[in-house]
Coordinates of C-alpha atoms in Angstrom, one line a residue:
Chain A
M1 CA 44.0 34.9 -14.4
N2 CA 40.4 34.5 -15.4
S3 CA 40.8 34.9 -19.1
I4 CA 43.2 33.4 -21.5
S5 CA 45.0 36.1 -23.3
F6 CA 46.3 35.6 -26.8
G7 CA 49.8 34.2 -26.7
R8 CA 49.6 32.2 -23.5
Y9 CA 50.6 28.6 -23.8
V10 CA 47.6 26.3 -24.1
N11 CA 48.1 22.6 -24.3
Y12 CA 46.5 21.4 -27.5
D13 CA 47.6 18.6 -29.7
S14 CA 47.8 20.4 -33.0
F15 CA 50.3 20.2 -35.9
V16 CA 51.9 23.5 -34.9
H17 CA 52.2 22.4 -31.2
K18 CA 54.0 19.3 -32.3
L19 CA 56.7 21.1 -34.3
D20 CA 60.1 21.4 -32.8
A21 CA 60.7 24.6 -30.9
R22 CA 63.9 25.2 -32.8
S23 CA 62.2 25.0 -36.2
K24 CA 59.4 27.2 -35.0
I25 CA 61.8 29.9 -33.9
L26 CA 63.6 29.7 -37.3
F27 CA 60.3 29.8 -39.2
L28 CA 59.3 32.9 -37.1
I29 CA 62.4 34.7 -38.1
C30 CA 62.0 33.8 -41.8
L31 CA 58.4 34.8 -41.9
M32 CA 59.2 38.1 -40.2
I33 CA 61.8 38.8 -42.9
M34 CA 59.2 37.9 -45.5
I35 CA 56.7 40.3 -44.0
F36 CA 59.2 43.2 -44.1
M37 CA 60.2 42.6 -47.7
P38 CA 59.4 45.9 -49.5
F39 CA 57.4 46.4 -52.7
S40 CA 57.4 49.9 -54.3
V41 CA 53.9 49.8 -55.6
W42 CA 51.4 50.3 -52.8
S43 CA 48.6 48.1 -54.1
T44 CA 51.1 45.3 -54.4
S45 CA 52.2 45.7 -50.8
L46 CA 48.6 45.7 -49.7
I47 CA 47.7 42.6 -51.6
F48 CA 50.7 40.7 -50.2
S49 CA 49.7 41.9 -46.7
L50 CA 46.2 40.5 -47.3
I51 CA 47.8 37.2 -48.4
Y52 CA 49.9 37.1 -45.2
F53 CA 46.8 37.8 -43.2
V54 CA 45.0 34.8 -44.8
L55 CA 48.0 32.7 -44.0
L56 CA 48.0 34.0 -40.5
I57 CA 44.4 33.0 -40.0
V58 CA 45.0 29.6 -41.4
L59 CA 47.9 29.2 -39.0
M60 CA 45.7 30.4 -36.1
I61 CA 43.0 27.9 -36.9
M62 CA 45.7 25.2 -37.2
S63 CA 47.1 26.0 -33.8
H64 CA 43.7 26.4 -32.0
C65 CA 44.3 30.1 -31.2
S66 CA 41.2 32.0 -30.4
F67 CA 40.3 34.5 -33.1
L68 CA 38.4 36.7 -30.6
S69 CA 41.3 37.2 -28.2
F70 CA 43.4 38.0 -31.3
L71 CA 41.0 40.8 -32.3
K72 CA 41.0 42.0 -28.7
G73 CA 44.7 42.1 -28.8
I74 CA 44.7 44.2 -31.9
L75 CA 42.1 46.6 -30.6
S76 CA 44.1 47.2 -27.5
M77 CA 46.9 48.5 -29.8
W78 CA 44.8 51.4 -31.1
F79 CA 47.1 53.9 -29.3
L80 CA 50.1 52.7 -31.3
F81 CA 48.2 53.1 -34.5
L82 CA 47.2 56.7 -33.6
F83 CA 50.8 57.4 -32.7
L84 CA 52.1 56.0 -36.0
I85 CA 49.5 58.0 -38.0
I86 CA 50.4 61.3 -36.3
I87 CA 54.1 60.8 -36.9
F88 CA 53.7 59.7 -40.5
I89 CA 51.3 62.4 -41.4
F90 CA 52.7 65.4 -39.7
V91 CA 56.4 64.8 -40.1
P92 CA 57.2 66.4 -43.5
N93 CA 58.6 64.1 -46.1
P94 CA 60.4 65.8 -49.0
N95 CA 60.0 62.8 -51.2
M96 CA 56.3 62.8 -51.2
S97 CA 54.7 62.7 -54.5
S98 CA 51.2 61.5 -53.6
V99 CA 47.8 63.1 -53.4
L100 CA 47.4 66.1 -51.2
L101 CA 45.4 65.6 -48.0
Y102 CA 45.4 69.1 -46.6
Q103 CA 47.4 72.2 -47.4
F104 CA 48.2 74.1 -44.2
S105 CA 50.4 76.8 -45.6
D106 CA 52.6 77.4 -48.6
N107 CA 55.4 75.2 -47.4
Y108 CA 53.6 72.7 -45.2
A109 CA 51.1 70.2 -46.3
I110 CA 50.1 66.7 -45.4
Y111 CA 49.6 63.8 -47.9
W112 CA 47.6 60.6 -48.2
D113 CA 50.9 58.9 -48.4
G114 CA 51.4 59.3 -44.7
V115 CA 48.1 57.6 -43.9
Y116 CA 49.0 54.7 -46.2
Q117 CA 52.5 54.4 -44.7
A118 CA 51.3 54.4 -41.1
G119 CA 48.6 51.8 -42.0
Y120 CA 51.1 49.6 -43.8
I121 CA 53.6 49.7 -40.9
F122 CA 50.8 49.0 -38.4
L123 CA 49.6 46.0 -40.6
R124 CA 53.1 44.6 -40.6
L125 CA 53.5 45.1 -36.8
I126 CA 50.2 43.2 -36.2
L127 CA 51.4 40.4 -38.5
M128 CA 54.7 40.2 -36.7
M129 CA 53.2 40.3 -33.3
S130 CA 50.6 37.7 -34.1
L131 CA 53.2 35.3 -35.4
T132 CA 55.2 35.7 -32.2
L133 CA 52.2 35.1 -30.1
I134 CA 51.3 32.0 -32.1
L135 CA 54.8 30.8 -31.3
T136 CA 54.4 31.4 -27.5
A137 CA 50.8 30.0 -27.6
T138 CA 51.9 26.7 -29.1
T139 CA 55.3 26.2 -27.5
K140 CA 56.0 25.3 -23.9
P141 CA 58.1 28.1 -22.4
L142 CA 60.7 25.6 -21.3
D143 CA 61.0 24.2 -24.8
L144 CA 61.5 27.7 -26.1
T145 CA 64.4 28.1 -23.6
Y146 CA 66.0 24.9 -24.7
A147 CA 65.7 26.0 -28.3
L148 CA 67.3 29.3 -27.5
E149 CA 70.1 27.5 -25.7
W150 CA 70.6 25.3 -28.7
Y151 CA 70.9 28.4 -31.0
M152 CA 73.4 29.9 -28.5
T153 CA 75.6 26.9 -28.3
P154 CA 78.2 28.2 -30.7
L155 CA 78.8 31.1 -28.3
K156 CA 80.3 28.6 -25.9
I157 CA 83.5 28.9 -27.9
I158 CA 84.0 32.4 -26.6
N159 CA 83.2 31.2 -23.0
F160 CA 79.7 32.8 -23.1
P161 CA 77.8 31.1 -20.2
V162 CA 75.1 29.7 -22.4
H163 CA 73.9 27.1 -20.0
T164 CA 73.7 29.5 -17.0
I165 CA 71.7 32.0 -19.0
A166 CA 69.3 29.3 -20.3
M167 CA 68.9 28.1 -16.7
M168 CA 68.1 31.6 -15.6
I169 CA 65.5 32.1 -18.3
S170 CA 63.9 28.8 -17.6
I171 CA 63.7 29.4 -13.9
A172 CA 62.3 32.9 -14.5
L173 CA 59.7 31.4 -16.8
R174 CA 58.9 28.7 -14.4
F175 CA 58.1 31.1 -11.7
I176 CA 55.8 33.5 -13.6
P177 CA 52.7 31.4 -12.8
T178 CA 53.9 30.9 -9.3
F179 CA 54.2 34.6 -8.7
L180 CA 50.8 35.3 -10.4
D181 CA 49.2 32.9 -8.0
E182 CA 51.1 34.4 -5.1
A183 CA 50.0 37.9 -6.2
Q184 CA 46.4 36.8 -6.4
R185 CA 46.6 35.3 -2.9
I186 CA 48.1 38.5 -1.5
M187 CA 45.6 40.6 -3.3
K188 CA 42.8 38.6 -1.8
A189 CA 44.3 38.8 1.7
Q190 CA 44.7 42.6 1.4
A191 CA 41.2 42.9 -0.1
S192 CA 40.0 41.1 3.1
R193 CA 41.7 44.0 5.0
G194 CA 39.7 46.5 3.1
V195 CA 42.0 47.3 0.2
D196 CA 40.2 48.2 -3.0
F197 CA 42.6 47.7 -5.9
S198 CA 40.3 49.2 -8.5
R199 CA 38.9 52.3 -6.9
G200 CA 40.2 55.3 -5.0
G201 CA 42.5 58.2 -5.7
L202 CA 46.1 58.1 -6.8
F203 CA 47.5 58.0 -3.3
K204 CA 45.1 55.2 -2.2
K205 CA 46.0 53.2 -5.3
M206 CA 49.7 53.6 -4.6
K207 CA 49.2 52.4 -1.0
A208 CA 47.2 49.5 -2.4
V209 CA 49.9 48.5 -4.8
I210 CA 52.6 48.8 -2.1
S211 CA 50.6 46.4 0.1
L212 CA 50.8 44.0 -2.8
I213 CA 54.4 44.5 -4.0
I214 CA 56.3 44.4 -0.7
P215 CA 54.9 41.0 0.4
L216 CA 55.4 39.7 -3.2
F217 CA 59.1 40.8 -3.1
I218 CA 59.6 39.2 0.3
S219 CA 58.2 35.9 -0.9
A220 CA 60.2 36.1 -4.1
F221 CA 63.4 36.5 -2.1
E222 CA 62.5 33.7 0.2
K223 CA 61.5 31.4 -2.7
S224 CA 64.8 32.1 -4.6
Q225 CA 66.8 31.4 -1.4
Q226 CA 64.9 28.1 -1.0
L227 CA 65.3 27.2 -4.6
S228 CA 69.0 27.8 -4.6
D229 CA 69.4 25.8 -1.4
A230 CA 67.4 23.0 -2.9
M231 CA 69.5 23.0 -6.1
E232 CA 72.7 23.0 -4.2
A233 CA 71.5 20.2 -1.9
R234 CA 71.0 18.1 -5.0
G235 CA 74.5 18.9 -6.3
Y236 CA 73.8 21.5 -9.0
D237 CA 76.9 23.0 -10.4
P238 CA 76.5 25.5 -13.2
N239 CA 79.9 24.7 -14.7
S240 CA 79.6 20.9 -15.0
K241 CA 78.3 19.1 -18.0
R242 CA 74.7 18.1 -17.7
S243 CA 72.4 15.7 -19.5
K244 CA 68.9 16.7 -20.4
Y245 CA 65.6 15.2 -19.3
R246 CA 63.7 16.6 -22.3
K247 CA 65.4 16.2 -25.7
L248 CA 64.4 18.3 -28.7
K249 CA 64.0 16.3 -31.8
F250 CA 63.4 17.2 -35.4
H251 CA 60.6 15.2 -37.1
L252 CA 59.4 14.7 -40.6
K253 CA 56.8 17.4 -39.9
D254 CA 59.6 19.9 -39.3
L255 CA 61.1 19.0 -42.7
F256 CA 57.8 19.5 -44.6
S257 CA 57.1 22.7 -42.8
A258 CA 60.6 23.9 -43.5
I259 CA 60.2 23.2 -47.2
F260 CA 56.9 25.1 -47.3
V261 CA 58.2 28.1 -45.3
F262 CA 61.5 28.3 -47.2
T263 CA 59.7 28.1 -50.6
L264 CA 57.2 30.8 -49.6
V265 CA 59.8 33.1 -48.1
G266 CA 62.2 32.5 -51.0
F267 CA 59.6 33.3 -53.6
I268 CA 58.6 36.5 -51.8
M269 CA 62.2 37.5 -51.4
Y270 CA 62.9 36.8 -55.1
L271 CA 59.9 38.9 -56.1
S272 CA 60.9 41.8 -53.8
I273 CA 64.5 41.9 -54.8
A274 CA 64.3 41.1 -58.5
H275 CA 60.9 42.6 -59.3
G276 CA 60.5 45.1 -56.5
N277 CA 58.4 47.4 -58.6
I278 CA 55.9 44.7 -59.8
D279 CA 52.3 45.8 -59.9
V280 CA 50.3 42.7 -59.2
I281 CA 47.0 44.1 -60.3
D282 CA 48.5 45.3 -63.6
F283 CA 50.2 41.9 -63.9
V284 CA 47.1 39.8 -63.3
F285 CA 44.3 42.0 -64.6
G286 CA 46.1 44.4 -66.8
V287 CA 44.5 47.4 -65.0
K288 CA 46.5 50.3 -63.6
V289 CA 45.3 51.4 -60.2
G290 CA 46.8 54.2 -58.3
F291 CA 46.9 57.9 -57.5
Chain B
M1 CA 25.0 37.7 11.8
P2 CA 23.6 34.5 10.4
I3 CA 25.0 33.1 7.2
D4 CA 22.8 31.5 4.7
V5 CA 24.2 29.8 1.6
K6 CA 21.8 28.4 -1.0
D7 CA 22.7 26.1 -3.9
L8 CA 26.1 27.7 -4.3
H9 CA 28.0 26.8 -7.5
Y10 CA 31.4 28.0 -8.5
I11 CA 33.4 27.3 -11.6
Y12 CA 37.0 28.4 -12.0
F13 CA 38.1 29.6 -15.5
K14 CA 34.7 29.4 -16.9
K15 CA 34.6 29.0 -20.7
T16 CA 38.3 28.3 -21.0
P17 CA 40.3 25.1 -21.4
F18 CA 41.1 25.3 -17.7
H19 CA 37.4 25.0 -16.7
A20 CA 37.0 23.4 -13.3
D21 CA 33.9 22.9 -11.2
A22 CA 34.9 23.8 -7.7
L23 CA 31.5 23.9 -6.0
N24 CA 28.5 21.9 -7.0
G25 CA 25.5 23.1 -5.0
V26 CA 26.5 23.9 -1.5
N27 CA 23.9 24.6 1.1
F28 CA 24.4 25.6 4.8
H29 CA 23.2 27.9 7.5
I30 CA 25.4 29.2 10.3
D31 CA 23.7 31.0 13.2
N32 CA 25.2 33.7 15.4
N33 CA 28.0 32.9 17.7
K34 CA 28.8 29.5 16.4
F35 CA 32.2 27.8 16.2
V36 CA 32.1 25.9 13.0
A37 CA 34.7 23.9 11.0
F38 CA 34.9 22.9 7.4
I39 CA 36.9 19.7 6.9
G40 CA 37.8 17.8 3.8
A41 CA 40.6 16.6 1.6
T42 CA 42.9 19.0 -0.2
G43 CA 41.0 20.4 -3.3
S44 CA 37.6 19.5 -2.0
G45 CA 36.4 23.1 -2.2
K46 CA 36.7 24.3 1.4
S47 CA 38.8 27.4 0.7
T48 CA 36.5 28.2 -2.3
I49 CA 33.5 28.2 0.1
I50 CA 35.2 30.5 2.5
Q51 CA 36.2 33.0 -0.1
H52 CA 32.5 33.5 -0.9
L53 CA 31.7 34.6 2.6
N54 CA 33.3 38.0 2.1
G55 CA 32.8 38.4 -1.6
L56 CA 36.3 37.6 -2.7
L57 CA 34.7 35.2 -5.1
I58 CA 31.3 35.8 -6.7
P59 CA 29.0 32.8 -7.0
T60 CA 28.7 31.4 -10.5
S61 CA 25.1 30.6 -9.5
G62 CA 23.3 30.4 -6.2
E63 CA 23.2 32.8 -3.3
V64 CA 25.3 33.8 -0.4
K65 CA 23.5 35.7 2.3
V66 CA 25.3 37.2 5.3
D67 CA 22.8 39.2 7.4
D68 CA 21.4 41.7 4.9
F69 CA 24.2 41.3 2.4
I70 CA 23.3 39.2 -0.6
L71 CA 25.8 38.0 -3.1
T72 CA 24.6 36.5 -6.4
S73 CA 26.0 36.0 -9.8
N74 CA 24.4 39.4 -10.7
K75 CA 27.4 41.7 -10.4
R76 CA 25.4 44.9 -10.3
K77 CA 23.6 43.9 -7.1
N78 CA 26.8 43.3 -5.2
K79 CA 27.6 46.9 -4.4
S80 CA 28.1 46.6 -0.7
I81 CA 31.0 44.2 -0.8
S82 CA 33.4 46.5 1.1
K83 CA 30.8 46.9 3.8
L84 CA 30.5 43.1 3.9
R85 CA 34.2 42.8 4.4
K86 CA 34.0 44.9 7.5
H87 CA 31.7 42.4 9.0
V88 CA 33.3 39.2 7.8
G89 CA 37.1 39.0 8.4
V90 CA 38.9 36.3 6.4
V91 CA 42.4 35.2 7.5
F92 CA 44.1 33.2 4.8
Q93 CA 46.4 30.3 5.0
F94 CA 49.9 31.5 6.0
P95 CA 48.7 35.0 6.6
E96 CA 52.2 36.2 7.6
Y97 CA 52.8 36.8 3.9
Q98 CA 50.4 39.7 3.9
L99 CA 52.5 41.8 6.3
F100 CA 54.2 44.8 4.6
E101 CA 54.3 47.8 6.9
E102 CA 57.4 49.0 8.7
T103 CA 56.1 48.5 12.2
V104 CA 53.8 45.9 13.7
E105 CA 51.3 48.5 14.9
D106 CA 51.1 50.2 11.5
D107 CA 50.5 46.9 9.8
V108 CA 47.6 46.0 12.2
A109 CA 46.2 49.5 11.9
F110 CA 46.2 49.2 8.1
G111 CA 42.9 47.3 8.1
P112 CA 40.8 49.7 10.2
K113 CA 42.3 52.7 8.2
N114 CA 41.0 51.1 5.0
F115 CA 37.5 51.1 6.6
K116 CA 37.7 54.8 7.2
V117 CA 38.6 54.8 10.8
G118 CA 40.7 57.8 11.9
K119 CA 44.5 57.4 12.4
E120 CA 44.5 57.7 16.2
E121 CA 41.5 55.4 16.6
A122 CA 43.0 52.8 14.1
L123 CA 46.2 52.7 16.2
L124 CA 44.2 52.3 19.3
K125 CA 42.3 49.4 17.8
A126 CA 45.6 47.9 16.6
H127 CA 47.0 48.0 20.1
Q128 CA 43.9 46.3 21.5
A129 CA 44.0 43.6 18.8
L130 CA 47.8 43.0 19.4
L131 CA 47.2 42.8 23.2
S132 CA 44.4 40.3 22.6
V133 CA 46.7 38.0 20.6
G134 CA 49.2 38.2 23.3
L135 CA 51.8 40.6 21.9
D136 CA 52.6 43.4 24.4
E137 CA 53.8 47.0 23.9
S138 CA 57.4 45.9 23.3
Y139 CA 56.3 44.5 19.9
F140 CA 54.4 47.6 18.7
K141 CA 57.3 49.4 17.2
R142 CA 59.2 46.4 15.9
S143 CA 59.4 45.4 12.2
P144 CA 57.0 42.5 11.5
F145 CA 59.7 40.9 9.4
E146 CA 62.0 40.3 12.4
L147 CA 59.4 38.3 14.4
S148 CA 59.3 34.5 14.6
G149 CA 56.8 32.5 12.4
G150 CA 54.2 32.1 15.2
E151 CA 54.5 35.8 16.2
K152 CA 54.0 36.9 12.6
R153 CA 50.9 34.8 12.3
R154 CA 49.5 36.4 15.4
V155 CA 50.3 39.9 14.0
A156 CA 48.4 38.9 10.8
I157 CA 45.4 37.6 12.7
A158 CA 45.5 40.8 14.8
G159 CA 45.4 42.7 11.5
I160 CA 42.0 41.2 10.8
L161 CA 40.8 41.4 14.5
A162 CA 41.5 45.1 14.4
I163 CA 38.8 45.5 11.8
E164 CA 36.4 44.2 14.5
P165 CA 34.5 41.8 12.3
D166 CA 31.4 39.9 13.6
I167 CA 32.4 36.8 11.8
L168 CA 35.9 35.6 11.8
V169 CA 36.8 33.1 9.0
L170 CA 40.2 31.3 9.1
D171 CA 41.8 29.1 6.5
E172 CA 44.1 26.6 8.3
P173 CA 45.2 29.0 11.1
T174 CA 47.4 26.4 12.7
A175 CA 49.2 25.1 9.6
G176 CA 53.0 25.0 10.2
L177 CA 52.9 25.9 13.9
D178 CA 54.3 23.8 16.7
S179 CA 51.7 22.3 19.1
R180 CA 52.1 25.2 21.6
G181 CA 51.5 27.7 18.8
C182 CA 48.4 25.7 17.7
E183 CA 47.0 25.7 21.2
Y184 CA 47.7 29.4 21.6
I185 CA 45.8 30.3 18.4
M186 CA 42.9 28.0 19.1
S187 CA 42.5 29.3 22.7
L188 CA 42.6 32.8 21.2
L189 CA 39.7 31.8 18.8
K190 CA 37.9 30.3 21.8
K191 CA 38.2 33.7 23.5
M192 CA 36.8 35.5 20.4
H193 CA 34.0 33.0 20.3
D194 CA 33.2 33.8 24.0
D195 CA 33.1 37.4 23.0
N196 CA 30.1 36.7 20.9
K197 CA 31.8 36.3 17.5
T198 CA 31.1 33.6 15.0
I199 CA 34.2 31.6 14.2
I200 CA 34.5 29.6 10.9
L201 CA 37.5 27.4 10.5
V202 CA 39.1 25.3 7.8
S203 CA 41.4 22.7 9.3
H204 CA 43.1 19.5 8.8
D205 CA 43.8 19.0 12.5
M206 CA 40.9 16.9 13.6
D207 CA 42.0 16.9 17.2
L208 CA 41.6 20.7 17.4
V209 CA 38.4 20.6 15.4
N210 CA 37.0 18.0 17.8
K211 CA 38.2 20.0 20.9
Y212 CA 36.9 23.4 19.9
C213 CA 34.1 23.3 17.3
D214 CA 30.4 23.0 17.9
Y215 CA 29.5 21.9 14.4
V216 CA 31.4 20.3 11.5
Y217 CA 30.8 20.3 7.8
V218 CA 32.5 17.6 5.7
V219 CA 33.2 18.9 2.2
D220 CA 34.0 16.5 -0.7
E221 CA 34.2 17.3 -4.4
G222 CA 32.4 20.6 -4.0
K223 CA 29.6 19.4 -1.9
I224 CA 28.8 19.1 1.8
V225 CA 28.6 15.3 2.3
N226 CA 28.2 15.2 6.0
Q227 CA 27.5 17.5 8.9
G228 CA 26.8 17.5 12.6
S229 CA 28.5 17.8 15.9
P230 CA 32.1 16.7 15.9
K231 CA 31.2 13.5 17.7
D232 CA 28.4 12.7 15.4
V233 CA 30.6 13.2 12.4
F234 CA 33.6 11.4 13.7
V235 CA 32.0 8.5 15.5
S236 CA 28.7 7.6 14.1
Q237 CA 29.1 7.6 10.3
D238 CA 31.9 6.5 8.1
L239 CA 33.9 9.5 7.2
K240 CA 34.0 10.4 3.5
G241 CA 36.9 12.0 1.7
D242 CA 39.8 10.1 3.3
L243 CA 39.8 12.0 6.5
E244 CA 41.5 10.8 9.6
I245 CA 39.5 10.9 12.9
P246 CA 40.6 12.5 16.1
K247 CA 43.2 10.6 18.1
I248 CA 40.8 9.9 21.0
Y249 CA 38.2 8.2 18.8
Y250 CA 40.9 6.4 17.0
F251 CA 42.2 5.1 20.3
C252 CA 38.7 4.0 21.3
R253 CA 38.4 2.2 18.0
L254 CA 41.7 0.4 18.6
L255 CA 40.6 -0.6 22.1
K256 CA 37.3 -1.9 20.7
E257 CA 39.3 -4.1 18.3
K258 CA 41.2 -5.5 21.3
G259 CA 37.9 -6.3 22.9
I260 CA 37.6 -3.3 25.2
D261 CA 34.3 -1.6 24.4
L262 CA 34.0 1.8 25.9
D263 CA 30.8 4.0 25.8
I264 CA 32.0 6.1 22.9
N265 CA 29.0 8.3 22.8
S266 CA 29.8 9.8 26.2
I267 CA 33.4 10.6 25.3
N268 CA 33.9 14.2 24.2
N269 CA 37.5 14.9 25.2
L270 CA 40.6 13.3 26.6
D271 CA 39.4 13.6 30.2
D272 CA 36.2 11.6 29.5
L273 CA 38.3 8.9 27.8
M274 CA 40.7 8.8 30.8
N275 CA 37.9 8.6 33.3
Q276 CA 36.3 5.7 31.4
I277 CA 39.6 3.8 31.2
I278 CA 40.2 4.4 34.9
E279 CA 36.7 3.1 35.7
R280 CA 37.4 0.0 33.6
I281 CA 40.7 -0.6 35.4
K282 CA 39.0 -0.2 38.8
K283 CA 36.3 -2.7 37.9

């Protein structure tokens, strides 16, 4: 791993980092709901999206996320955008009442509305994804697991193995970097034997990947066997009650952020539900913009 | 093939929060047919140095020159890396983890095949390499995964030998083996060395280094802090980087503390030490 991709946990000491993992998950869900609140006037939706973007950037600066890697992440999603545009433009929509883009024949035409819809969905996807990545970039994977375990606690009533699942997730997360290291080591060893992972035809590449995957699987099985032995040797029993080394704690920060997030989300939800057809430009400037 | 390394710097995770200077200006020259060891504490940069020798790592700055092949930070100039890898074989720590084929001979033949050797010839080379590491025909068709640890390691080393490199680089080849396995691997390397190959070794086992190597580099914090023949390094100067010294010199030191001063400069191995002690007793 020579570059830090957007969303990988980096240990900074920011406000967002210090928030409790449970509140961050809750805020993420709330903000996602907010992003997907519909407005019927397109200029209003666009303006709100812009506001969300500004908030996102503020959040990114607060949490020391690199703006460059964020842009790179968006650019790598161009294919999704193309896909959305094609679907939204070419699938006929009987309710379309917007400006004609091109008339193919008497009963088939494409409209600007499709472009707008595709763009809007893409915008919301980017917002949603970025928020999630900010969460993972600012929260230790283990804390996230503990937070999920905390949210799943009520399921214990129906004998759902919450703790076992949480343990599985945390072990899986714990071993991702280990296996990345392992993969890199094996790749280097095979490169010394003349394997070129980047060049060559399909068959050669397949052979190259096999020479990586088989040793990786073998070491994974060995490691899991060792780990389970080590856990058992130290008396691990999935069904017994366990205390925790790391405790999640709500702080005053969490309260303040909660007040801010809930107010914002509440306001947007109120606007969307009660005044879904509001035209912000008309409301503020008294000008009608539209097709 | 002589190796020339000039002012080699390497930085892991450059321009990220994980930035780490691994090498800070390493210089050395290794002539043909030498038996050289790099020693140093864990994390001193030994393995990083080694990975530059066949282009697995590209220098952040400085130059690595192996015969005609030159590696610099300029990526466009480093075209012939795969050719370089044919001449410099690197055996990593715990190489048994790189085995993946169904039979031992296929796994060993994998290397030569990658360097565009025909199938038949690759198998022939594999058989030769396996015989040279002491695994006879009965092993050829077995699965590498059912072998013992020491045997697996020998198969993995054979996998590099089959490429027929001129320079053999090994990162801790004896780690985790019992003393017989260690001696076996080292005598194997000695044999390769007698066959006109250059052997470069990273090791923590000072006794083996002392016994087999002609020249030792001591690496500490990404720099070569000491070099010379094993005796020079272990006896004359104080050893940097918390290294232990070979048992025979340690024994001499203990004897000296008890008032028995041996001529340490004429002791190269266990036999010399014994002879000197016997002479002392006779006197």
